[in-house]
């Protein structure tokens, strides 16, 4: 780009910037004069910290291998994302890494990609209803749900950290409420199923009671994982079912830190600022720094850490394989049926984070600094 700009000045030609574009049919030249390949990376939103971290980590990893990266965020807006992907294809980008907003909305984009021989890697969220998803990198999403339910049970004193029933467990019954993620995100169903399968024996035994009676996915799902949507649902539940907060509520299963923050905001006026003050146990996911601060401060009970650095690494490794004409290595070839085919996948492991795990898992690994956790923001 710089070289191009200088030559424009030198020649005094009124070249359009487009002629020097980073992303056209003729990708910019590297210093060696070889073609530089551009990879399109489509992320859903910048309102959640995790996707910013994912986007940056994928970009850095690909750039370190010498690829050029077109990283786009879509403000959780489906038309914006489809348009971004259309443009990546038109611009001749050689491979796409996509974390979809609505996993069912990209069929025609993926068909155009396939027609041009562009490989598509689904990033963390499965793209559904298309034969043209080549590979999927994600975490073990069912296990995320199991871990969230276990964190709720542990927080209530019913199990140990490994999920084994405690001999001196309180009899309960404990009132709980259930939240799930966005109905258009395939992961939300995996999280919900893992959690509900784990809670079922306790619900069947009457140790746990969902006082609102709302236990179907459709009743508890929060569109677009919205923090405001979760706060509103929790406020409505308090008025409809808990006498505005006068009745006991022991815990809330939350699938995502943003949803957890909405739930906590709704609960605090009625139950207290921290768990020590009487705030119910609230779970989470993603180890977002603002929620890690809440865990450190005794407000949120736990989160699930999905190391975005490792996921980005897997996406980069898969991209590198495809661009070298090889197949990436899958470690799962039977779980993720997208409605048309089972997509070969690479699943990563997750960790549950309670207050005492913040240092070993998040600070010592360099994910956050101690100061960032204390401030609740990344620097
Ligand atoms: C991801 C979760 C995330 C959620 C909301 C899901 O697809 O797997 O890690 O919490 O989206 O962004």
mmCIF file of C-alpha atoms and ligand atoms in Angstrom:
data_model
loop_
_atom_site.group_PDB
_atom_site.id
_atom_site.type_symbol
_atom_site.label_atom_id
_atom_site.label_comp_id
_atom_site.label_asym_id
_atom_site.label_seq_id
_atom_site.Cartn_x
_atom_site.Cartn_y
_atom_site.Cartn_z
ATOM 1 C CA UNK A 1 0.000 0.000 0.000
ATOM 2 C CA UNK A 2 2.817 2.359 1.008
ATOM 3 C CA UNK A 3 4.826 1.457 -2.071
ATOM 4 C CA UNK A 4 1.773 2.014 -4.179
ATOM 5 C CA UNK A 5 1.105 5.411 -2.628
ATOM 6 C CA UNK A 6 4.676 6.538 -3.214
ATOM 7 C CA UNK A 7 4.595 5.498 -6.845
ATOM 8 C CA UNK A 8 1.337 7.390 -7.306
ATOM 9 C CA UNK A 9 2.986 10.511 -5.997
ATOM 10 C CA UNK A 10 6.105 9.986 -8.057
ATOM 11 C CA UNK A 11 4.240 9.517 -11.267
ATOM 12 C CA UNK A 12 1.733 12.195 -10.434
ATOM 13 C CA UNK A 13 -0.945 9.994 -11.877
ATOM 14 C CA UNK A 14 -4.526 10.285 -10.806
ATOM 15 C CA UNK A 15 -4.803 6.625 -9.985
ATOM 16 C CA UNK A 16 -7.823 5.572 -8.078
ATOM 17 C CA UNK A 17 -7.151 4.095 -4.676
ATOM 18 C CA UNK A 18 -8.998 1.028 -5.909
ATOM 19 C CA UNK A 19 -6.067 0.221 -8.143
ATOM 20 C CA UNK A 20 -3.954 -0.174 -5.018
ATOM 21 C CA UNK A 21 -6.571 -1.943 -3.007
ATOM 22 C CA UNK A 22 -5.604 -4.576 -0.465
ATOM 23 C CA UNK A 23 -8.281 -6.927 -1.505
ATOM 24 C CA UNK A 24 -9.076 -6.962 -5.210
ATOM 25 C CA UNK A 25 -8.784 -9.738 -7.763
ATOM 26 C CA UNK A 26 -5.078 -9.005 -7.718
ATOM 27 C CA UNK A 27 -4.091 -9.218 -4.099
ATOM 28 C CA UNK A 28 -1.228 -6.910 -3.167
ATOM 29 C CA UNK A 29 2.280 -8.042 -3.848
ATOM 30 C CA UNK A 30 4.575 -9.179 -1.106
ATOM 31 C CA UNK A 31 8.159 -7.965 -1.147
ATOM 32 C CA UNK A 32 9.141 -11.143 -2.967
ATOM 33 C CA UNK A 33 6.738 -10.243 -5.746
ATOM 34 C CA UNK A 34 4.623 -13.332 -5.010
ATOM 35 C CA UNK A 35 0.877 -13.080 -4.792
ATOM 36 C CA UNK A 36 -0.330 -12.399 -1.270
ATOM 37 C CA UNK A 37 -3.410 -14.394 -0.412
ATOM 38 C CA UNK A 38 -6.283 -12.606 1.329
ATOM 39 C CA UNK A 39 -8.464 -14.464 3.806
ATOM 40 C CA UNK A 40 -11.891 -13.162 4.818
ATOM 41 C CA UNK A 41 -12.715 -13.337 8.529
ATOM 42 C CA UNK A 42 -16.353 -12.604 9.416
ATOM 43 C CA UNK A 43 -17.137 -12.114 13.116
ATOM 44 C CA UNK A 44 -20.630 -11.464 14.513
ATOM 45 C CA UNK A 45 -20.250 -8.442 16.780
ATOM 46 C CA UNK A 46 -17.975 -6.186 18.747
ATOM 47 C CA UNK A 47 -20.438 -5.761 21.611
ATOM 48 C CA UNK A 48 -19.110 -8.936 23.234
ATOM 49 C CA UNK A 49 -15.454 -8.948 24.234
ATOM 50 C CA UNK A 50 -14.885 -12.522 23.190
ATOM 51 C CA UNK A 51 -15.492 -11.910 19.483
ATOM 52 C CA UNK A 52 -13.063 -8.989 19.447
ATOM 53 C CA UNK A 53 -10.442 -11.248 21.035
ATOM 54 C CA UNK A 54 -11.253 -14.012 18.523
ATOM 55 C CA UNK A 55 -11.069 -11.646 15.544
ATOM 56 C CA UNK A 56 -7.750 -10.184 16.634
ATOM 57 C CA UNK A 57 -6.222 -13.573 17.429
ATOM 58 C CA UNK A 58 -7.216 -15.042 14.051
ATOM 59 C CA UNK A 59 -5.915 -11.968 12.240
ATOM 60 C CA UNK A 60 -2.579 -12.029 14.044
ATOM 61 C CA UNK A 61 -2.128 -15.756 13.458
ATOM 62 C CA UNK A 62 -2.850 -15.498 9.730
ATOM 63 C CA UNK A 63 -0.711 -12.408 9.284
ATOM 64 C CA UNK A 64 2.180 -14.159 10.991
ATOM 65 C CA UNK A 65 1.987 -16.745 8.195
ATOM 66 C CA UNK A 66 2.151 -13.998 5.592
ATOM 67 C CA UNK A 67 -1.533 -13.889 4.612
ATOM 68 C CA UNK A 68 -3.471 -10.690 4.274
ATOM 69 C CA UNK A 69 -6.649 -10.549 6.365
ATOM 70 C CA UNK A 70 -9.980 -8.842 5.741
ATOM 71 C CA UNK A 71 -11.529 -8.850 9.244
ATOM 72 C CA UNK A 72 -15.156 -7.714 9.478
ATOM 73 C CA UNK A 73 -17.616 -7.422 12.381
ATOM 74 C CA UNK A 74 -21.340 -7.264 11.627
ATOM 75 C CA UNK A 75 -23.017 -5.597 14.646
ATOM 76 C CA UNK A 76 -25.143 -8.706 15.144
ATOM 77 C CA UNK A 77 -27.051 -7.722 12.004
ATOM 78 C CA UNK A 78 -27.714 -10.550 9.533
ATOM 79 C CA UNK A 79 -27.913 -8.410 6.333
ATOM 80 C CA UNK A 80 -24.624 -6.730 7.294
ATOM 81 C CA UNK A 81 -22.928 -10.099 7.654
ATOM 82 C CA UNK A 82 -24.316 -11.540 4.419
ATOM 83 C CA UNK A 83 -23.212 -8.399 2.590
ATOM 84 C CA UNK A 84 -19.723 -8.582 4.087
ATOM 85 C CA UNK A 85 -19.384 -12.203 3.003
ATOM 86 C CA UNK A 86 -20.738 -11.448 -0.491
ATOM 87 C CA UNK A 87 -18.086 -8.780 -0.793
ATOM 88 C CA UNK A 88 -15.307 -11.081 0.378
ATOM 89 C CA UNK A 89 -16.295 -13.549 -2.336
ATOM 90 C CA UNK A 90 -16.525 -10.861 -5.025
ATOM 91 C CA UNK A 91 -13.129 -9.542 -4.027
ATOM 92 C CA UNK A 92 -11.608 -12.921 -4.701
ATOM 93 C CA UNK A 93 -10.578 -13.752 -1.162
ATOM 94 C CA UNK A 94 -9.213 -17.259 -1.122
ATOM 95 C CA UNK A 95 -10.703 -18.700 2.068
ATOM 96 C CA UNK A 96 -13.411 -17.680 4.534
ATOM 97 C CA UNK A 97 -13.487 -18.075 8.314
ATOM 98 C CA UNK A 98 -16.996 -17.327 9.550
ATOM 99 C CA UNK A 99 -18.585 -17.002 13.001
ATOM 100 C CA UNK A 100 -22.188 -16.657 11.878
ATOM 101 C CA UNK A 101 -24.901 -14.544 13.468
ATOM 102 C CA UNK A 102 -27.752 -16.732 12.246
ATOM 103 C CA UNK A 103 -26.402 -20.162 11.396
ATOM 104 C CA UNK A 104 -29.124 -20.731 8.794
ATOM 105 C CA UNK A 105 -28.794 -17.480 6.859
ATOM 106 C CA UNK A 106 -25.696 -18.076 4.734
ATOM 107 C CA UNK A 107 -26.715 -20.813 2.297
ATOM 108 C CA UNK A 108 -26.531 -18.697 -0.855
ATOM 109 C CA UNK A 109 -23.239 -17.038 0.160
ATOM 110 C CA UNK A 110 -21.689 -20.432 0.786
ATOM 111 C CA UNK A 111 -22.924 -21.698 -2.590
ATOM 112 C CA UNK A 112 -21.168 -18.793 -4.349
ATOM 113 C CA UNK A 113 -18.028 -19.514 -2.336
ATOM 114 C CA UNK A 114 -18.110 -23.181 -3.364
ATOM 115 C CA UNK A 115 -18.671 -22.215 -7.014
ATOM 116 C CA UNK A 116 -15.442 -20.241 -6.858
ATOM 117 C CA UNK A 117 -13.531 -22.975 -5.026
ATOM 118 C CA UNK A 118 -13.322 -20.944 -1.801
ATOM 119 C CA UNK A 119 -13.034 -23.125 1.313
ATOM 120 C CA UNK A 120 -15.204 -22.197 4.288
ATOM 121 C CA UNK A 121 -14.297 -22.780 7.920
ATOM 122 C CA UNK A 122 -17.130 -22.308 10.434
ATOM 123 C CA UNK A 123 -15.665 -20.610 13.487
ATOM 124 C CA UNK A 124 -17.184 -21.635 16.837
ATOM 125 C CA UNK A 125 -20.751 -21.526 15.468
ATOM 126 C CA UNK A 126 -21.878 -24.202 13.025
ATOM 127 C CA UNK A 127 -23.310 -22.934 9.737
ATOM 128 C CA UNK A 128 -26.420 -24.958 9.006
ATOM 129 C CA UNK A 129 -28.324 -26.153 5.938
ATOM 130 C CA UNK A 130 -25.376 -26.038 3.558
ATOM 131 C CA UNK A 131 -23.150 -28.674 2.011
ATOM 132 C CA UNK A 132 -20.509 -26.011 1.526
ATOM 133 C CA UNK A 133 -19.122 -25.829 5.057
ATOM 134 C CA UNK A 134 -15.762 -27.539 4.809
ATOM 135 C CA UNK A 135 -14.582 -27.593 8.407
ATOM 136 C CA UNK A 136 -15.701 -26.530 11.875
ATOM 137 C CA UNK A 137 -13.488 -25.383 14.753
ATOM 138 C CA UNK A 138 -15.161 -25.068 18.127
ATOM 139 C CA UNK A 139 -15.187 -26.197 21.741
ATOM 140 C CA UNK A 140 -17.034 -29.192 23.087
ATOM 141 C CA UNK A 141 -20.341 -27.359 23.298
ATOM 142 C CA UNK A 142 -22.338 -30.108 25.033
ATOM 143 C CA UNK A 143 -19.643 -30.213 27.721
ATOM 144 C CA UNK A 144 -19.958 -26.435 28.142
ATOM 145 C CA UNK A 145 -23.589 -26.956 29.162
ATOM 146 C CA UNK A 146 -22.653 -29.793 31.509
ATOM 147 C CA UNK A 147 -20.004 -27.577 33.108
ATOM 148 C CA UNK A 148 -22.478 -24.704 33.534
ATOM 149 C CA UNK A 149 -24.985 -26.974 35.278
ATOM 150 C CA UNK A 150 -22.223 -28.439 37.438
ATOM 151 C CA UNK A 151 -21.160 -24.919 38.421
ATOM 152 C CA UNK A 152 -24.737 -24.185 39.474
ATOM 153 C CA UNK A 153 -24.955 -27.414 41.507
ATOM 154 C CA UNK A 154 -21.573 -26.733 43.111
ATOM 155 C CA UNK A 155 -22.584 -23.157 43.921
ATOM 156 C CA UNK A 156 -25.694 -24.466 45.676
ATOM 157 C CA UNK A 157 -23.562 -26.877 47.737
ATOM 158 C CA UNK A 158 -25.106 -29.986 46.155
ATOM 159 C CA UNK A 159 -21.981 -31.391 44.481
ATOM 160 C CA UNK A 160 -18.230 -31.120 44.602
ATOM 161 C CA UNK A 161 -16.368 -29.363 41.805
ATOM 162 C CA UNK A 162 -16.128 -32.567 39.767
ATOM 163 C CA UNK A 163 -19.916 -32.907 39.790
ATOM 164 C CA UNK A 164 -20.150 -35.738 42.361
ATOM 165 C CA UNK A 165 -23.074 -35.540 44.773
ATOM 166 C CA UNK A 166 -21.972 -34.449 48.258
ATOM 167 C CA UNK A 167 -22.773 -36.753 51.152
ATOM 168 C CA UNK A 168 -23.822 -33.789 53.314
ATOM 169 C CA UNK A 169 -25.687 -32.003 50.500
ATOM 170 C CA UNK A 170 -28.592 -29.822 51.675
ATOM 171 C CA UNK A 171 -32.021 -31.301 50.937
ATOM 172 C CA UNK A 172 -33.404 -28.176 49.284
ATOM 173 C CA UNK A 173 -35.685 -27.594 47.562
ATOM 174 C CA UNK A 174 -33.905 -24.745 45.804
ATOM 175 C CA UNK A 175 -35.735 -22.444 43.425
ATOM 176 C CA UNK A 176 -33.817 -21.855 40.227
ATOM 177 C CA UNK A 177 -34.457 -20.277 36.828
ATOM 178 C CA UNK A 178 -33.033 -21.287 33.472
ATOM 179 C CA UNK A 179 -31.760 -19.094 30.614
ATOM 180 C CA UNK A 180 -30.560 -20.230 27.182
ATOM 181 C CA UNK A 181 -28.794 -18.497 24.300
ATOM 182 C CA UNK A 182 -29.978 -17.320 20.910
ATOM 183 C CA UNK A 183 -32.379 -19.690 19.140
ATOM 184 C CA UNK A 184 -30.633 -19.106 15.787
ATOM 185 C CA UNK A 185 -27.261 -20.234 17.168
ATOM 186 C CA UNK A 186 -26.699 -23.991 16.987
ATOM 187 C CA UNK A 187 -24.453 -23.804 20.066
ATOM 188 C CA UNK A 188 -27.291 -22.541 22.248
ATOM 189 C CA UNK A 189 -29.070 -25.890 21.901
ATOM 190 C CA UNK A 190 -25.925 -27.867 22.771
ATOM 191 C CA UNK A 191 -25.344 -25.747 25.894
ATOM 192 C CA UNK A 192 -28.983 -26.129 26.925
ATOM 193 C CA UNK A 193 -29.042 -29.898 26.340
ATOM 194 C CA UNK A 194 -25.802 -30.444 28.277
ATOM 195 C CA UNK A 195 -27.102 -28.375 31.178
ATOM 196 C CA UNK A 196 -30.611 -29.837 31.294
ATOM 197 C CA UNK A 197 -29.349 -33.433 31.101
ATOM 198 C CA UNK A 198 -27.147 -32.669 34.103
ATOM 199 C CA UNK A 199 -29.859 -30.901 36.125
ATOM 200 C CA UNK A 200 -32.559 -33.466 35.309
ATOM 201 C CA UNK A 201 -31.957 -35.862 38.224
ATOM 202 C CA UNK A 202 -32.137 -32.923 40.648
ATOM 203 C CA UNK A 203 -35.292 -31.570 39.018
ATOM 204 C CA UNK A 204 -36.874 -35.036 38.993
ATOM 205 C CA UNK A 205 -36.027 -35.517 42.683
ATOM 206 C CA UNK A 206 -37.486 -32.121 43.569
ATOM 207 C CA UNK A 207 -34.168 -30.853 44.951
ATOM 208 C CA UNK A 208 -34.310 -28.136 42.306
ATOM 209 C CA UNK A 209 -37.542 -26.411 41.329
ATOM 210 C CA UNK A 210 -37.991 -24.091 38.360
ATOM 211 C CA UNK A 211 -40.679 -22.043 40.034
ATOM 212 C CA UNK A 212 -41.772 -20.241 36.863
ATOM 213 C CA UNK A 213 -42.310 -23.618 35.188
ATOM 214 C CA UNK A 214 -40.346 -22.325 32.168
ATOM 215 C CA UNK A 215 -38.046 -25.164 31.167
ATOM 216 C CA UNK A 216 -38.519 -25.453 27.385
ATOM 217 C CA UNK A 217 -35.764 -24.090 25.181
ATOM 218 C CA UNK A 218 -38.236 -21.815 23.355
ATOM 219 C CA UNK A 219 -39.389 -20.295 26.662
ATOM 220 C CA UNK A 220 -35.946 -19.555 28.039
ATOM 221 C CA UNK A 221 -33.931 -18.636 24.903
ATOM 222 C CA UNK A 222 -32.664 -15.061 24.628
ATOM 223 C CA UNK A 223 -32.548 -13.760 21.044
ATOM 224 C CA UNK A 224 -29.045 -12.633 19.948
ATOM 225 C CA UNK A 225 -27.712 -13.401 23.444
ATOM 226 C CA UNK A 226 -28.907 -9.928 24.465
ATOM 227 C CA UNK A 227 -27.935 -8.593 27.897
ATOM 228 C CA UNK A 228 -30.961 -6.256 27.890
ATOM 229 C CA UNK A 229 -33.256 -9.105 26.824
ATOM 230 C CA UNK A 230 -31.981 -11.206 29.727
ATOM 231 C CA UNK A 231 -32.403 -8.379 32.236
ATOM 232 C CA UNK A 232 -35.979 -7.847 31.058
ATOM 233 C CA UNK A 233 -36.844 -11.566 31.292
ATOM 234 C CA UNK A 234 -35.349 -11.771 34.796
ATOM 235 C CA UNK A 235 -37.281 -8.666 35.912
ATOM 236 C CA UNK A 236 -40.479 -10.160 34.503
ATOM 237 C CA UNK A 237 -39.806 -13.443 36.330
ATOM 238 C CA UNK A 238 -39.244 -11.603 39.602
ATOM 239 C CA UNK A 239 -42.609 -9.853 39.318
ATOM 240 C CA UNK A 240 -44.556 -12.844 38.007
ATOM 241 C CA UNK A 241 -43.079 -15.571 40.212
ATOM 242 C CA UNK A 242 -41.002 -14.219 43.117
ATOM 243 C CA UNK A 243 -43.255 -11.452 44.548
ATOM 244 C CA UNK A 244 -40.865 -8.875 43.158
ATOM 245 C CA UNK A 245 -37.913 -10.559 44.886
ATOM 246 C CA UNK A 246 -39.469 -11.319 48.281
ATOM 247 C CA UNK A 247 -39.565 -15.053 47.527
ATOM 248 C CA UNK A 248 -36.412 -17.139 47.609
ATOM 249 C CA UNK A 249 -34.431 -17.680 44.422
ATOM 250 C CA UNK A 250 -31.236 -19.680 44.918
ATOM 251 C CA UNK A 251 -29.669 -19.795 41.489
ATOM 252 C CA UNK A 252 -29.878 -18.965 37.804
ATOM 253 C CA UNK A 253 -28.386 -21.025 34.983
ATOM 254 C CA UNK A 254 -26.945 -18.536 32.521
ATOM 255 C CA UNK A 255 -25.220 -19.595 29.279
ATOM 256 C CA UNK A 256 -23.173 -16.431 28.564
ATOM 257 C CA UNK A 257 -21.490 -13.699 30.604
ATOM 258 C CA UNK A 258 -23.454 -10.908 28.869
ATOM 259 C CA UNK A 259 -26.729 -12.635 29.780
ATOM 260 C CA UNK A 260 -25.373 -13.140 33.317
ATOM 261 C CA UNK A 261 -24.705 -9.409 33.675
ATOM 262 C CA UNK A 262 -28.286 -8.655 32.619
ATOM 263 C CA UNK A 263 -29.622 -11.190 35.125
ATOM 264 C CA UNK A 264 -27.408 -9.830 37.926
ATOM 265 C CA UNK A 265 -28.541 -6.256 37.248
ATOM 266 C CA UNK A 266 -32.155 -7.405 37.609
ATOM 267 C CA UNK A 267 -31.470 -9.391 40.791
ATOM 268 C CA UNK A 268 -29.285 -7.010 42.792
ATOM 269 C CA UNK A 269 -31.959 -4.534 43.944
ATOM 270 C CA UNK A 270 -33.992 -7.408 45.407
ATOM 271 C CA UNK A 271 -31.350 -9.829 46.690
ATOM 272 C CA UNK A 272 -28.170 -7.848 47.408
ATOM 273 C CA UNK A 273 -24.977 -6.832 45.674
ATOM 274 C CA UNK A 274 -22.874 -9.955 46.238
ATOM 275 C CA UNK A 275 -23.444 -13.653 46.895
ATOM 276 C CA UNK A 276 -22.434 -12.995 50.511
ATOM 277 C CA UNK A 277 -25.326 -10.484 50.704
ATOM 278 C CA UNK A 278 -27.797 -13.057 49.332
ATOM 279 C CA UNK A 279 -27.452 -12.652 45.575
ATOM 280 C CA UNK A 280 -28.382 -15.977 43.888
ATOM 281 C CA UNK A 281 -25.719 -18.145 42.224
ATOM 282 C CA UNK A 282 -25.352 -17.078 38.575
ATOM 283 C CA UNK A 283 -23.247 -19.042 36.055
ATOM 284 C CA UNK A 284 -21.746 -17.761 32.788
ATOM 285 C CA UNK A 285 -19.524 -18.396 29.784
ATOM 286 C CA UNK A 286 -16.599 -16.825 27.922
ATOM 287 C CA UNK A 287 -14.552 -15.358 30.787
ATOM 288 C CA UNK A 288 -15.278 -11.828 29.584
ATOM 289 C CA UNK A 289 -13.126 -9.471 31.615
ATOM 290 C CA UNK A 290 -16.060 -7.509 33.084
ATOM 291 C CA UNK A 291 -17.575 -10.768 34.327
ATOM 292 C CA UNK A 292 -14.245 -12.070 35.611
ATOM 293 C CA UNK A 293 -14.155 -8.929 37.749
ATOM 294 C CA UNK A 294 -17.663 -9.789 39.021
ATOM 295 C CA UNK A 295 -16.428 -13.283 39.931
ATOM 296 C CA UNK A 296 -13.401 -11.792 41.658
ATOM 297 C CA UNK A 297 -15.735 -9.465 43.592
ATOM 298 C CA UNK A 298 -18.046 -12.303 44.712
ATOM 299 C CA UNK A 299 -20.954 -11.213 42.497
ATOM 300 C CA UNK A 300 -21.072 -13.864 39.723
ATOM 301 C CA UNK A 301 -20.294 -17.421 40.784
ATOM 302 C CA UNK A 302 -18.484 -18.821 37.744
ATOM 303 C CA UNK A 303 -17.815 -18.684 34.048
ATOM 304 C CA UNK A 304 -16.590 -21.098 31.406
ATOM 305 C CA UNK A 305 -13.229 -20.225 29.922
ATOM 306 C CA UNK A 306 -12.934 -20.894 26.203
ATOM 307 C CA UNK A 307 -9.410 -19.887 25.287
ATOM 308 C CA UNK A 308 -9.910 -17.839 22.140
ATOM 309 C CA UNK A 309 -6.160 -18.044 21.456
ATOM 310 C CA UNK A 310 -6.435 -21.831 21.061
ATOM 311 C CA UNK A 311 -9.535 -21.600 18.872
ATOM 312 C CA UNK A 312 -7.877 -19.005 16.659
ATOM 313 C CA UNK A 313 -4.829 -21.276 16.375
ATOM 314 C CA UNK A 314 -7.002 -24.150 15.173
ATOM 315 C CA UNK A 315 -8.699 -21.947 12.583
ATOM 316 C CA UNK A 316 -5.313 -20.750 11.350
ATOM 317 C CA UNK A 317 -3.979 -24.318 11.192
ATOM 318 C CA UNK A 318 -7.021 -25.450 9.192
ATOM 319 C CA UNK A 319 -6.728 -22.461 6.838
ATOM 320 C CA UNK A 320 -3.052 -23.190 6.262
ATOM 321 C CA UNK A 321 -3.825 -26.822 5.427
ATOM 322 C CA UNK A 322 -6.485 -25.894 2.860
ATOM 323 C CA UNK A 323 -4.319 -23.273 1.219
ATOM 324 C CA UNK A 324 -1.556 -25.850 0.866
ATOM 325 C CA UNK A 325 -4.029 -28.162 -0.867
ATOM 326 C CA UNK A 326 -4.316 -30.514 2.123
ATOM 327 C CA UNK A 327 -7.176 -31.471 4.476
ATOM 328 C CA UNK A 328 -7.129 -30.179 8.067
ATOM 329 C CA UNK A 329 -7.107 -32.752 10.849
ATOM 330 C CA UNK A 330 -10.466 -33.302 12.553
ATOM 331 C CA UNK A 331 -10.862 -34.848 15.999
ATOM 332 C CA UNK A 332 -14.627 -35.268 15.682
ATOM 333 C CA UNK A 333 -16.498 -36.537 12.639
ATOM 334 C CA UNK A 334 -19.857 -37.533 14.071
ATOM 335 C CA UNK A 335 -21.376 -34.804 16.259
ATOM 336 C CA UNK A 336 -22.011 -31.746 14.122
ATOM 337 C CA UNK A 337 -24.687 -32.530 11.568
ATOM 338 C CA UNK A 338 -25.660 -29.227 9.979
ATOM 339 C CA UNK A 339 -28.859 -30.553 8.431
ATOM 340 C CA UNK A 340 -27.163 -31.494 5.149
ATOM 341 C CA UNK A 341 -23.983 -33.236 6.232
ATOM 342 C CA UNK A 342 -21.844 -33.997 9.243
ATOM 343 C CA UNK A 343 -19.136 -31.354 9.240
ATOM 344 C CA UNK A 344 -15.635 -32.554 10.181
ATOM 345 C CA UNK A 345 -14.734 -30.692 13.342
ATOM 346 C CA UNK A 346 -11.939 -29.896 15.711
ATOM 347 C CA UNK A 347 -13.229 -29.571 19.289
ATOM 348 C CA UNK A 348 -11.269 -27.931 22.091
ATOM 349 C CA UNK A 349 -11.589 -28.467 25.821
ATOM 350 C CA UNK A 350 -13.004 -25.888 28.236
ATOM 351 C CA UNK A 351 -12.347 -24.925 31.861
ATOM 352 C CA UNK A 352 -14.701 -23.735 34.582
ATOM 353 C CA UNK A 353 -13.497 -20.626 36.397
ATOM 354 C CA UNK A 354 -14.430 -19.871 40.014
ATOM 355 C CA UNK A 355 -12.764 -17.063 41.947
ATOM 356 C CA UNK A 356 -9.781 -19.223 42.935
ATOM 357 C CA UNK A 357 -9.151 -20.194 39.298
ATOM 358 C CA UNK A 358 -8.762 -16.651 37.998
ATOM 359 C CA UNK A 359 -5.058 -16.497 38.805
ATOM 360 C CA UNK A 360 -3.920 -19.926 37.572
ATOM 361 C CA UNK A 361 -6.128 -20.059 34.477
ATOM 362 C CA UNK A 362 -6.468 -16.487 33.307
ATOM 363 C CA UNK A 363 -3.664 -14.409 34.763
ATOM 364 C CA UNK A 364 -0.769 -16.881 34.799
ATOM 365 C CA UNK A 365 -1.569 -17.887 31.199
ATOM 366 C CA UNK A 366 -1.352 -14.241 30.127
ATOM 367 C CA UNK A 367 -5.018 -14.039 29.047
ATOM 368 C CA UNK A 368 -5.564 -11.044 31.354
ATOM 369 C CA UNK A 369 -3.315 -9.085 33.682
ATOM 370 C CA UNK A 370 -4.171 -8.751 37.347
ATOM 371 C CA UNK A 371 -4.841 -5.047 36.786
ATOM 372 C CA UNK A 372 -7.301 -5.831 33.971
ATOM 373 C CA UNK A 373 -9.231 -8.233 36.202
ATOM 374 C CA UNK A 374 -9.353 -5.645 38.976
ATOM 375 C CA UNK A 375 -10.528 -2.924 36.598
ATOM 376 C CA UNK A 376 -12.905 -5.190 34.622
ATOM 377 C CA UNK A 377 -11.582 -3.872 31.316
ATOM 378 C CA UNK A 378 -8.734 -4.823 29.027
ATOM 379 C CA UNK A 379 -6.068 -2.259 28.368
HETATM 380 C C1 LIG B 1 -20.498 -18.994 21.632
HETATM 381 C C2 LIG B 1 -20.407 -18.603 23.069
HETATM 382 C C3 LIG B 1 -20.893 -17.184 23.264
HETATM 383 C C4 LIG B 1 -22.190 -16.928 22.563
HETATM 384 C C5 LIG B 1 -22.580 -15.469 22.616
HETATM 385 C C6 LIG B 1 -21.872 -18.743 21.132
HETATM 386 O O1 LIG B 1 -21.982 -19.139 19.821
HETATM 387 O O2 LIG B 1 -20.138 -20.355 21.499
HETATM 388 O O3 LIG B 1 -19.078 -18.718 23.512
HETATM 389 O O4 LIG B 1 -21.114 -16.991 24.640
HETATM 390 O O5 LIG B 1 -22.126 -17.357 21.241
HETATM 391 O O6 LIG B 1 -21.674 -14.677 21.938
#
